[in-house]
mmCIF file of C-alpha atoms in Angstrom:
data_model
loop_
_atom_site.group_PDB
_atom_site.id
_atom_site.type_symbol
_atom_site.label_atom_id
_atom_site.label_comp_id
_atom_site.label_asym_id
_atom_site.label_seq_id
_atom_site.Cartn_x
_atom_site.Cartn_y
_atom_site.Cartn_z
ATOM 1 C CA ARG A 1 0.094 0.052 -0.140
ATOM 2 C CA PHE A 2 1.162 3.528 -0.704
ATOM 3 C CA GLU A 3 2.047 5.770 2.305
ATOM 4 C CA SER A 4 1.477 8.885 0.047
ATOM 5 C CA MET A 5 -2.103 7.937 -0.389
ATOM 6 C CA LYS A 6 -2.586 8.279 3.554
ATOM 7 C CA ARG A 7 -1.273 11.830 3.894
ATOM 8 C CA SER A 8 -3.198 14.765 4.658
ATOM 9 C CA LYS A 9 -1.157 17.564 3.346
ATOM 10 C CA SER A 10 -2.345 19.786 0.271
ATOM 11 C CA GLU A 11 0.777 20.151 -1.554
ATOM 12 C CA GLY A 12 -0.768 18.579 -4.553
ATOM 13 C CA VAL A 13 -4.057 16.921 -5.836
ATOM 14 C CA ALA A 14 -5.111 13.429 -6.651
ATOM 15 C CA VAL A 15 -6.936 12.979 -9.854
ATOM 16 C CA VAL A 16 -9.889 10.742 -9.445
ATOM 17 C CA VAL A 17 -11.144 9.010 -12.585
ATOM 18 C CA PRO A 18 -14.014 6.608 -11.824
ATOM 19 C CA ALA A 19 -15.078 3.976 -14.330
ATOM 20 C CA SER A 20 -18.503 2.693 -14.191
ATOM 21 C CA ASP A 21 -21.601 1.611 -16.324
ATOM 22 C CA TRP A 22 -19.649 0.798 -19.330
ATOM 23 C CA HIS A 23 -21.646 -1.993 -20.144
ATOM 24 C CA VAL A 24 -18.976 -3.239 -22.861
ATOM 25 C CA GLU A 25 -20.739 -6.428 -24.467
ATOM 26 C CA GLU A 26 -23.987 -5.077 -24.790
ATOM 27 C CA HIS A 27 -25.015 -4.380 -28.428
ATOM 28 C CA VAL A 28 -27.334 -1.704 -29.123
ATOM 29 C CA PHE A 29 -28.691 -1.882 -32.644
ATOM 30 C CA LYS A 30 -29.158 1.434 -34.336
ATOM 31 C CA ASN A 31 -32.468 0.512 -35.995
ATOM 32 C CA ALA A 32 -33.823 -0.409 -32.428
ATOM 33 C CA VAL A 33 -33.594 3.171 -31.369
ATOM 34 C CA ASN A 34 -34.602 5.069 -34.275
ATOM 35 C CA GLY A 35 -31.041 5.572 -35.580
ATOM 36 C CA LYS A 36 -30.095 7.810 -32.436
ATOM 37 C CA ASN A 37 -27.348 5.299 -30.976
ATOM 38 C CA SER A 38 -25.515 2.226 -31.506
ATOM 39 C CA PHE A 39 -22.855 0.327 -29.532
ATOM 40 C CA ASP A 40 -20.830 -2.654 -30.045
ATOM 41 C CA LEU A 41 -17.448 -4.124 -28.797
ATOM 42 C CA LYS A 42 -15.642 -1.939 -31.373
ATOM 43 C CA GLU A 43 -17.051 1.096 -29.920
ATOM 44 C CA ALA A 44 -16.549 -0.080 -26.291
ATOM 45 C CA GLU A 45 -12.788 -0.657 -27.055
ATOM 46 C CA TYR A 46 -12.522 3.102 -28.768
ATOM 47 C CA ARG A 47 -14.234 4.711 -25.910
ATOM 48 C CA ILE A 48 -12.282 2.662 -23.271
ATOM 49 C CA LYS A 49 -9.012 3.729 -25.068
ATOM 50 C CA ARG A 50 -10.417 7.542 -25.310
ATOM 51 C CA PHE A 51 -11.193 7.374 -21.415
ATOM 52 C CA TYR A 52 -7.241 6.294 -20.550
ATOM 53 C CA SER A 53 -5.897 8.948 -23.073
ATOM 54 C CA LYS A 54 -8.105 11.734 -21.581
ATOM 55 C CA ILE A 55 -6.690 10.930 -18.009
ATOM 56 C CA ILE A 56 -3.260 12.028 -19.463
ATOM 57 C CA GLU A 57 -4.904 15.198 -20.820
ATOM 58 C CA LEU A 58 -6.412 15.745 -17.453
ATOM 59 C CA ILE A 59 -3.342 15.418 -15.533
ATOM 60 C CA GLU A 60 -1.559 17.669 -17.744
ATOM 61 C CA TRP A 61 -4.061 20.334 -17.551
ATOM 62 C CA GLN A 62 -4.208 20.006 -13.618
ATOM 63 C CA ASN A 63 -0.415 20.193 -13.248
ATOM 64 C CA HIS A 64 -0.776 23.790 -14.522
ATOM 65 C CA LEU A 65 -2.734 24.614 -11.302
ATOM 66 C CA ALA A 66 -1.094 22.305 -8.641
ATOM 67 C CA PRO A 67 0.917 19.335 -9.014
ATOM 68 C CA VAL A 68 -0.799 15.936 -9.400
ATOM 69 C CA VAL A 69 0.601 13.483 -6.948
ATOM 70 C CA GLU A 70 -1.321 10.468 -7.139
ATOM 71 C CA ILE A 71 -4.084 8.870 -9.638
ATOM 72 C CA TRP A 72 -7.174 7.187 -8.117
ATOM 73 C CA HIS A 73 -9.139 5.134 -10.636
ATOM 74 C CA PRO A 74 -12.043 3.368 -8.853
ATOM 75 C CA LEU A 75 -13.716 0.710 -10.871
ATOM 76 C CA LEU A 76 -17.303 1.183 -9.708
ATOM 77 C CA GLY A 77 -19.057 -1.807 -11.294
ATOM 78 C CA ASP A 78 -21.386 -2.410 -14.164
ATOM 79 C CA LEU A 79 -18.456 -2.302 -16.481
ATOM 80 C CA MET A 80 -20.472 -5.397 -17.930
ATOM 81 C CA SER A 81 -23.975 -5.995 -18.731
ATOM 82 C CA GLY A 82 -23.973 -9.638 -17.904
ATOM 83 C CA ASN A 83 -26.980 -11.854 -18.408
ATOM 84 C CA ILE A 84 -29.338 -10.662 -15.682
ATOM 85 C CA HIS A 85 -32.167 -10.066 -18.236
ATOM 86 C CA GLU A 86 -33.142 -12.715 -20.823
ATOM 87 C CA ASP A 87 -32.941 -10.223 -23.848
ATOM 88 C CA LEU A 88 -29.178 -9.447 -22.750
ATOM 89 C CA SER A 89 -28.372 -13.061 -22.838
ATOM 90 C CA GLU A 90 -29.651 -13.073 -26.542
ATOM 91 C CA THR A 91 -28.225 -9.826 -27.784
ATOM 92 C CA ASN A 92 -24.692 -9.459 -25.837
ATOM 93 C CA GLU A 93 -21.707 -10.067 -27.971
ATOM 94 C CA LEU A 94 -19.723 -11.738 -25.237
ATOM 95 C CA SER A 95 -20.616 -14.130 -22.562
ATOM 96 C CA PRO A 96 -20.023 -12.937 -18.965
ATOM 97 C CA THR A 97 -16.749 -14.978 -18.895
ATOM 98 C CA GLU A 98 -15.489 -13.338 -22.196
ATOM 99 C CA THR A 99 -16.611 -10.094 -21.148
ATOM 100 C CA CYS A 100 -14.297 -10.449 -18.173
ATOM 101 C CA VAL A 101 -11.246 -11.267 -20.398
ATOM 102 C CA PHE A 102 -12.191 -8.493 -22.697
ATOM 103 C CA LEU A 103 -12.418 -5.953 -19.573
ATOM 104 C CA ARG A 104 -9.207 -7.249 -18.077
ATOM 105 C CA ASP A 105 -7.280 -6.608 -21.407
ATOM 106 C CA GLN A 106 -8.848 -3.178 -21.896
ATOM 107 C CA ILE A 107 -8.079 -2.232 -18.180
ATOM 108 C CA CYS A 108 -4.781 -3.624 -18.340
ATOM 109 C CA SER A 109 -3.814 -1.805 -21.440
ATOM 110 C CA GLY A 110 -5.216 1.595 -19.731
ATOM 111 C CA ILE A 111 -3.169 1.138 -16.542
ATOM 112 C CA ASP A 112 -0.004 0.140 -18.427
ATOM 113 C CA MET A 113 -0.471 3.472 -20.465
ATOM 114 C CA LEU A 114 -1.025 5.439 -17.010
ATOM 115 C CA LEU A 115 2.362 3.705 -15.855
ATOM 116 C CA ARG A 116 4.185 4.436 -18.897
ATOM 117 C CA GLU A 117 2.958 8.218 -19.305
ATOM 118 C CA THR A 118 3.172 9.277 -15.789
ATOM 119 C CA LYS A 119 5.418 8.304 -12.723
ATOM 120 C CA LEU A 120 2.352 8.756 -10.427
ATOM 121 C CA PRO A 121 0.996 5.857 -7.951
ATOM 122 C CA ILE A 122 -2.320 4.586 -9.079
ATOM 123 C CA ALA A 123 -4.858 3.396 -6.331
ATOM 124 C CA ILE A 124 -7.643 1.329 -7.665
ATOM 125 C CA PRO A 125 -10.442 0.906 -5.221
ATOM 126 C CA THR A 126 -13.389 -1.436 -6.492
ATOM 127 C CA SER A 127 -16.972 -1.881 -6.055
ATOM 128 C CA CYS A 128 -19.157 -4.548 -7.735
ATOM 129 C CA GLY A 129 -22.121 -3.423 -9.804
ATOM 130 C CA ASN A 130 -25.434 -5.256 -10.139
ATOM 131 C CA HIS A 131 -25.139 -6.436 -13.742
ATOM 132 C CA GLY A 132 -21.972 -8.469 -13.009
ATOM 133 C CA ARG A 133 -23.953 -11.006 -10.688
ATOM 134 C CA THR A 134 -24.112 -14.540 -11.272
ATOM 135 C CA THR A 135 -27.660 -14.753 -9.471
ATOM 136 C CA GLN A 136 -31.013 -13.991 -10.935
ATOM 137 C CA LYS A 137 -31.762 -11.490 -8.075
ATOM 138 C CA MET A 138 -29.432 -8.823 -6.426
ATOM 139 C CA ARG A 139 -27.802 -9.925 -3.266
ATOM 140 C CA ILE A 140 -26.372 -7.207 -0.862
ATOM 141 C CA LYS A 141 -24.725 -9.503 1.833
ATOM 142 C CA THR A 142 -22.973 -11.959 -0.584
ATOM 143 C CA SER A 143 -22.759 -9.801 -3.658
ATOM 144 C CA ALA A 144 -18.860 -10.164 -3.994
ATOM 145 C CA LYS A 145 -19.047 -13.932 -3.789
ATOM 146 C CA ASN A 146 -21.583 -13.955 -6.642
ATOM 147 C CA SER A 147 -19.988 -11.586 -9.106
ATOM 148 C CA TYR A 148 -17.972 -11.725 -12.190
ATOM 149 C CA GLU A 149 -16.686 -8.124 -11.724
ATOM 150 C CA TRP A 150 -15.369 -9.004 -8.258
ATOM 151 C CA LEU A 151 -13.548 -12.103 -9.944
ATOM 152 C CA LEU A 152 -12.199 -9.730 -12.621
ATOM 153 C CA TYR A 153 -10.934 -7.141 -9.898
ATOM 154 C CA LYS A 154 -9.119 -10.116 -7.970
ATOM 155 C CA THR A 155 -7.518 -11.184 -11.523
ATOM 156 C CA LEU A 156 -6.270 -7.752 -12.054
ATOM 157 C CA GLU A 157 -5.043 -7.205 -8.449
ATOM 158 C CA LYS A 158 -2.934 -10.460 -8.797
ATOM 159 C CA LEU A 159 -1.621 -9.198 -12.072
ATOM 160 C CA TYR A 160 -0.266 -6.146 -10.560
ATOM 161 C CA GLU A 161 0.609 -7.813 -7.286
ATOM 162 C CA GLY A 162 3.970 -6.260 -6.183
ATOM 163 C CA HIS A 163 4.025 -3.606 -8.468
ATOM 164 C CA GLU A 164 5.327 -0.488 -6.465
ATOM 165 C CA ARG A 165 3.142 2.051 -8.096
ATOM 166 C CA VAL A 166 -0.006 0.035 -8.346
ATOM 167 C CA ALA A 167 -2.365 -0.656 -5.464
ATOM 168 C CA PHE A 168 -5.746 -2.495 -5.702
ATOM 169 C CA TYR A 169 -8.325 -2.214 -2.913
ATOM 170 C CA VAL A 170 -10.887 -4.879 -3.752
ATOM 171 C CA GLY A 171 -14.019 -4.559 -1.797
ATOM 172 C CA ASP A 172 -15.963 -7.420 -0.446
ATOM 173 C CA GLY A 173 -18.901 -5.293 0.685
ATOM 174 C CA TYR A 174 -21.280 -3.038 -0.814
ATOM 175 C CA HIS A 175 -19.275 0.016 0.050
ATOM 176 C CA ASN A 176 -15.493 0.585 -0.174
ATOM 177 C CA THR A 177 -14.376 3.610 1.878
ATOM 178 C CA GLN A 178 -10.972 5.116 1.242
ATOM 179 C CA THR A 179 -9.002 8.134 2.273
ATOM 180 C CA ILE A 180 -7.979 10.390 -0.477
ATOM 181 C CA MET A 181 -5.729 13.250 0.229
ATOM 182 C CA GLY A 182 -7.078 13.057 4.069
ATOM 183 C CA ARG A 183 -10.616 12.947 3.062
ATOM 184 C CA LYS A 184 -12.903 10.013 3.638
ATOM 185 C CA VAL A 185 -14.503 8.888 0.269
#
């Protein structure tokens, strides 16, 4: 764990860039929404790459005001749609397990880019959404035990285990409270 993430001095700022509600494998057909929108895996991959490149732009912009000393990148769930509704199981482009592999690759690519492009520590607290569940109905008490996303987070945590600039805080409960720059979040 990083000591810098516990301090309360205001010598710099933390950039907080949450990821949630990506629903990457969900296919939105243009003709089903009167041509107003469309979404598929190719678009998901494009948006995720743009998301991570915008973090670099945000850091560069913020550094002109106050130095950025750490990155907080919460993974807040519903990164996948899962098969919680019958129509999703019919139209999703990937199964839940395939979606976890897709997300692992995308998130690792983003984290690796942040590691290459900055010298900042990266804290990654996590929370499971309701779409990545393995059960038909939501469960609060055992949500992590029945979550594809929790498994994804544990896999990512293992991949970066021992990395001096990356710390995962994988939550087992509904909330995952952390202290960012001396403030409880």
